Amino acid sequence: MAVCEIWDVRGRLDHPIDYAENPEKTANPKYTEADLQAMVDVMEYATNKNKTEQRL
């Protein structure tokens, strides 16, 4: 799971550290060539100014 924001740690600091050190939570998955090509296709579509107005 990707984290797109900074987490506000109000309790114990060891809890988020334990989470980040857990390989089941933070290991990079093995993507197939088809998965990677699908991501490239989506990014190319989103940045094509003939398809989208603001390229968001």
mmCIF file of N, CA and C in Angstrom:
data_model
loop_
_atom_site.group_PDB
_atom_site.id
_atom_site.type_symbol
_atom_site.label_atom_id
_atom_site.label_comp_id
_atom_site.label_asym_id
_atom_site.label_seq_id
_atom_site.Cartn_x
_atom_site.Cartn_y
_atom_site.Cartn_z
ATOM 1 N N MET A 1 0.843 -1.169 0.000
ATOM 2 C CA MET A 1 0.000 0.000 0.000
ATOM 3 C C MET A 1 0.894 1.240 0.000
ATOM 4 N N ALA A 2 0.639 2.129 -0.888
ATOM 5 C CA ALA A 2 1.408 3.362 -0.946
ATOM 6 C C ALA A 2 0.835 4.383 0.025
ATOM 7 N N VAL A 3 1.706 5.131 0.656
ATOM 8 C CA VAL A 3 1.282 6.195 1.559
ATOM 9 C C VAL A 3 1.526 7.512 0.855
ATOM 10 N N CYS A 4 0.484 8.302 0.754
ATOM 11 C CA CYS A 4 0.561 9.567 0.019
ATOM 12 C C CYS A 4 0.478 10.780 0.936
ATOM 13 N N GLU A 5 0.685 10.568 2.213
ATOM 14 C CA GLU A 5 0.644 11.687 3.145
ATOM 15 C C GLU A 5 1.563 11.391 4.325
ATOM 16 N N ILE A 6 1.853 12.408 5.074
ATOM 17 C CA ILE A 6 2.672 12.241 6.268
ATOM 18 C C ILE A 6 1.743 11.913 7.421
ATOM 19 N N TRP A 7 2.062 10.851 8.155
ATOM 20 C CA TRP A 7 1.238 10.443 9.285
ATOM 21 C C TRP A 7 1.640 11.225 10.518
ATOM 22 N N ASP A 8 0.656 11.731 11.218
ATOM 23 C CA ASP A 8 0.876 12.431 12.471
ATOM 24 C C ASP A 8 1.016 11.386 13.580
ATOM 25 N N VAL A 9 2.201 11.278 14.154
ATOM 26 C CA VAL A 9 2.448 10.301 15.213
ATOM 27 C C VAL A 9 2.208 10.992 16.546
ATOM 28 N N ARG A 10 1.139 10.559 17.240
ATOM 29 C CA ARG A 10 0.807 11.169 18.527
ATOM 30 C C ARG A 10 1.082 10.229 19.687
ATOM 31 N N GLY A 11 1.220 8.967 19.392
ATOM 32 C CA GLY A 11 1.453 7.990 20.450
ATOM 33 C C GLY A 11 2.911 7.564 20.453
ATOM 34 N N ARG A 12 3.089 6.280 20.519
ATOM 35 C CA ARG A 12 4.432 5.722 20.593
ATOM 36 C C ARG A 12 5.063 5.674 19.204
ATOM 37 N N LEU A 13 6.296 6.084 19.126
ATOM 38 C CA LEU A 13 7.001 6.111 17.852
ATOM 39 C C LEU A 13 7.342 4.707 17.364
ATOM 40 N N ASP A 14 7.431 3.732 18.263
ATOM 41 C CA ASP A 14 7.805 2.385 17.834
ATOM 42 C C ASP A 14 6.709 1.707 17.004
ATOM 43 N N HIS A 15 5.446 2.120 17.124
ATOM 44 C CA HIS A 15 4.382 1.493 16.349
ATOM 45 C C HIS A 15 4.535 1.752 14.849
ATOM 46 N N PRO A 16 4.694 2.993 14.386
ATOM 47 C CA PRO A 16 4.896 3.176 12.941
ATOM 48 C C PRO A 16 6.232 2.602 12.455
ATOM 49 N N ILE A 17 7.236 2.587 13.312
ATOM 50 C CA ILE A 17 8.516 1.989 12.916
ATOM 51 C C ILE A 17 8.354 0.488 12.730
ATOM 52 N N ASP A 18 7.643 -0.170 13.660
ATOM 53 C CA ASP A 18 7.376 -1.604 13.515
ATOM 54 C C ASP A 18 6.607 -1.887 12.227
ATOM 55 N N TYR A 19 5.652 -1.037 11.907
ATOM 56 C CA TYR A 19 4.879 -1.206 10.671
ATOM 57 C C TYR A 19 5.787 -1.094 9.445
ATOM 58 N N ALA A 20 6.636 -0.078 9.434
ATOM 59 C CA ALA A 20 7.511 0.139 8.283
ATOM 60 C C ALA A 20 8.545 -0.967 8.133
ATOM 61 N N GLU A 21 8.940 -1.597 9.232
ATOM 62 C CA GLU A 21 9.922 -2.672 9.168
ATOM 63 C C GLU A 21 9.302 -4.019 8.796
ATOM 64 N N ASN A 22 7.974 -4.119 8.796
ATOM 65 C CA ASN A 22 7.295 -5.371 8.477
ATOM 66 C C ASN A 22 7.330 -5.594 6.964
ATOM 67 N N PRO A 23 8.053 -6.626 6.481
ATOM 68 C CA PRO A 23 8.170 -6.826 5.029
ATOM 69 C C PRO A 23 6.830 -7.160 4.361
ATOM 70 N N GLU A 24 5.874 -7.711 5.099
ATOM 71 C CA GLU A 24 4.566 -7.993 4.503
ATOM 72 C C GLU A 24 3.807 -6.703 4.185
ATOM 73 N N LYS A 25 4.133 -5.628 4.877
ATOM 74 C CA LYS A 25 3.446 -4.352 4.664
ATOM 75 C C LYS A 25 4.181 -3.444 3.681
ATOM 76 N N THR A 26 5.503 -3.550 3.624
ATOM 77 C CA THR A 26 6.270 -2.562 2.858
ATOM 78 C C THR A 26 7.130 -3.150 1.751
ATOM 79 N N ALA A 27 7.090 -4.460 1.519
ATOM 80 C CA ALA A 27 7.905 -5.062 0.464
ATOM 81 C C ALA A 27 7.349 -4.678 -0.897
ATOM 82 N N ASN A 28 8.233 -4.483 -1.858
ATOM 83 C CA ASN A 28 7.807 -4.171 -3.211
ATOM 84 C C ASN A 28 7.272 -5.434 -3.876
ATOM 85 N N PRO A 29 6.064 -5.366 -4.429
ATOM 86 C CA PRO A 29 5.523 -6.549 -5.102
ATOM 87 C C PRO A 29 6.251 -6.795 -6.419
ATOM 88 N N LYS A 30 6.199 -8.013 -6.878
ATOM 89 C CA LYS A 30 6.795 -8.368 -8.172
ATOM 90 C C LYS A 30 5.758 -8.129 -9.256
ATOM 91 N N TYR A 31 5.970 -7.114 -10.073
ATOM 92 C CA TYR A 31 5.045 -6.806 -11.152
ATOM 93 C C TYR A 31 5.454 -7.543 -12.413
ATOM 94 N N THR A 32 4.471 -7.979 -13.184
ATOM 95 C CA THR A 32 4.751 -8.602 -14.476
ATOM 96 C C THR A 32 4.977 -7.503 -15.506
ATOM 97 N N GLU A 33 5.478 -7.893 -16.655
ATOM 98 C CA GLU A 33 5.663 -6.918 -17.740
ATOM 99 C C GLU A 33 4.323 -6.315 -18.153
ATOM 100 N N ALA A 34 3.260 -7.109 -18.122
ATOM 101 C CA ALA A 34 1.931 -6.604 -18.480
ATOM 102 C C ALA A 34 1.456 -5.556 -17.470
ATOM 103 N N ASP A 35 1.729 -5.781 -16.180
ATOM 104 C CA ASP A 35 1.365 -4.796 -15.156
ATOM 105 C C ASP A 35 2.101 -3.484 -15.375
ATOM 106 N N LEU A 36 3.397 -3.577 -15.643
ATOM 107 C CA LEU A 36 4.196 -2.366 -15.857
ATOM 108 C C LEU A 36 3.748 -1.625 -17.109
ATOM 109 N N GLN A 37 3.439 -2.364 -18.165
ATOM 110 C CA GLN A 37 2.979 -1.726 -19.400
ATOM 111 C C GLN A 37 1.638 -1.043 -19.176
ATOM 112 N N ALA A 38 0.761 -1.644 -18.376
ATOM 113 C CA ALA A 38 -0.531 -1.025 -18.082
ATOM 114 C C ALA A 38 -0.339 0.298 -17.349
ATOM 115 N N MET A 39 0.613 0.353 -16.413
ATOM 116 C CA MET A 39 0.884 1.610 -15.695
ATOM 117 C C MET A 39 1.433 2.669 -16.646
ATOM 118 N N VAL A 40 2.315 2.261 -17.549
ATOM 119 C CA VAL A 40 2.860 3.200 -18.535
ATOM 120 C C VAL A 40 1.737 3.735 -19.422
ATOM 121 N N ASP A 41 0.846 2.850 -19.860
ATOM 122 C CA ASP A 41 -0.275 3.272 -20.712
ATOM 123 C C ASP A 41 -1.153 4.299 -20.012
ATOM 124 N N VAL A 42 -1.444 4.085 -18.744
ATOM 125 C CA VAL A 42 -2.276 5.033 -17.988
ATOM 126 C C VAL A 42 -1.569 6.373 -17.850
ATOM 127 N N MET A 43 -0.267 6.354 -17.551
ATOM 128 C CA MET A 43 0.470 7.621 -17.400
ATOM 129 C C MET A 43 0.571 8.366 -18.725
ATOM 130 N N GLU A 44 0.768 7.646 -19.810
ATOM 131 C CA GLU A 44 0.819 8.300 -21.119
ATOM 132 C C GLU A 44 -0.530 8.918 -21.479
ATOM 133 N N TYR A 45 -1.616 8.215 -21.176
ATOM 134 C CA TYR A 45 -2.947 8.752 -21.444
ATOM 135 C C TYR A 45 -3.195 10.017 -20.629
ATOM 136 N N ALA A 46 -2.834 9.978 -19.346
ATOM 137 C CA ALA A 46 -3.091 11.121 -18.466
ATOM 138 C C ALA A 46 -2.271 12.343 -18.845
ATOM 139 N N THR A 47 -1.116 12.145 -19.457
ATOM 140 C CA THR A 47 -0.271 13.281 -19.833
ATOM 141 C C THR A 47 -0.459 13.702 -21.289
ATOM 142 N N ASN A 48 -1.364 13.066 -22.000
ATOM 143 C CA ASN A 48 -1.649 13.427 -23.389
ATOM 144 C C ASN A 48 -2.610 14.615 -23.390
ATOM 145 N N LYS A 49 -2.152 15.772 -23.821
ATOM 146 C CA LYS A 49 -2.996 16.973 -23.734
ATOM 147 C C LYS A 49 -4.188 16.919 -24.695
ATOM 148 N N ASN A 50 -4.203 16.002 -25.653
ATOM 149 C CA ASN A 50 -5.389 15.824 -26.504
ATOM 150 C C ASN A 50 -6.477 15.034 -25.772
ATOM 151 N N LYS A 51 -6.129 14.344 -24.705
ATOM 152 C CA LYS A 51 -7.080 13.513 -23.962
ATOM 153 C C LYS A 51 -7.552 14.172 -22.669
ATOM 154 N N THR A 52 -6.693 14.900 -22.018
ATOM 155 C CA THR A 52 -7.029 15.531 -20.739
ATOM 156 C C THR A 52 -6.691 17.010 -20.791
ATOM 157 N N GLU A 53 -7.477 17.808 -20.076
ATOM 158 C CA GLU A 53 -7.267 19.256 -20.120
ATOM 159 C C GLU A 53 -6.125 19.724 -19.219
ATOM 160 N N GLN A 54 -6.104 19.240 -17.989
ATOM 161 C CA GLN A 54 -5.137 19.763 -17.035
ATOM 162 C C GLN A 54 -4.029 18.779 -16.702
ATOM 163 N N ARG A 55 -4.017 17.641 -17.334
ATOM 164 C CA ARG A 55 -3.000 16.599 -17.111
ATOM 165 C C ARG A 55 -2.871 16.239 -15.644
ATOM 166 N N LEU A 56 -4.009 16.024 -14.983
ATOM 167 C CA LEU A 56 -4.021 15.629 -13.582
ATOM 168 C C LEU A 56 -4.198 14.137 -13.472
#
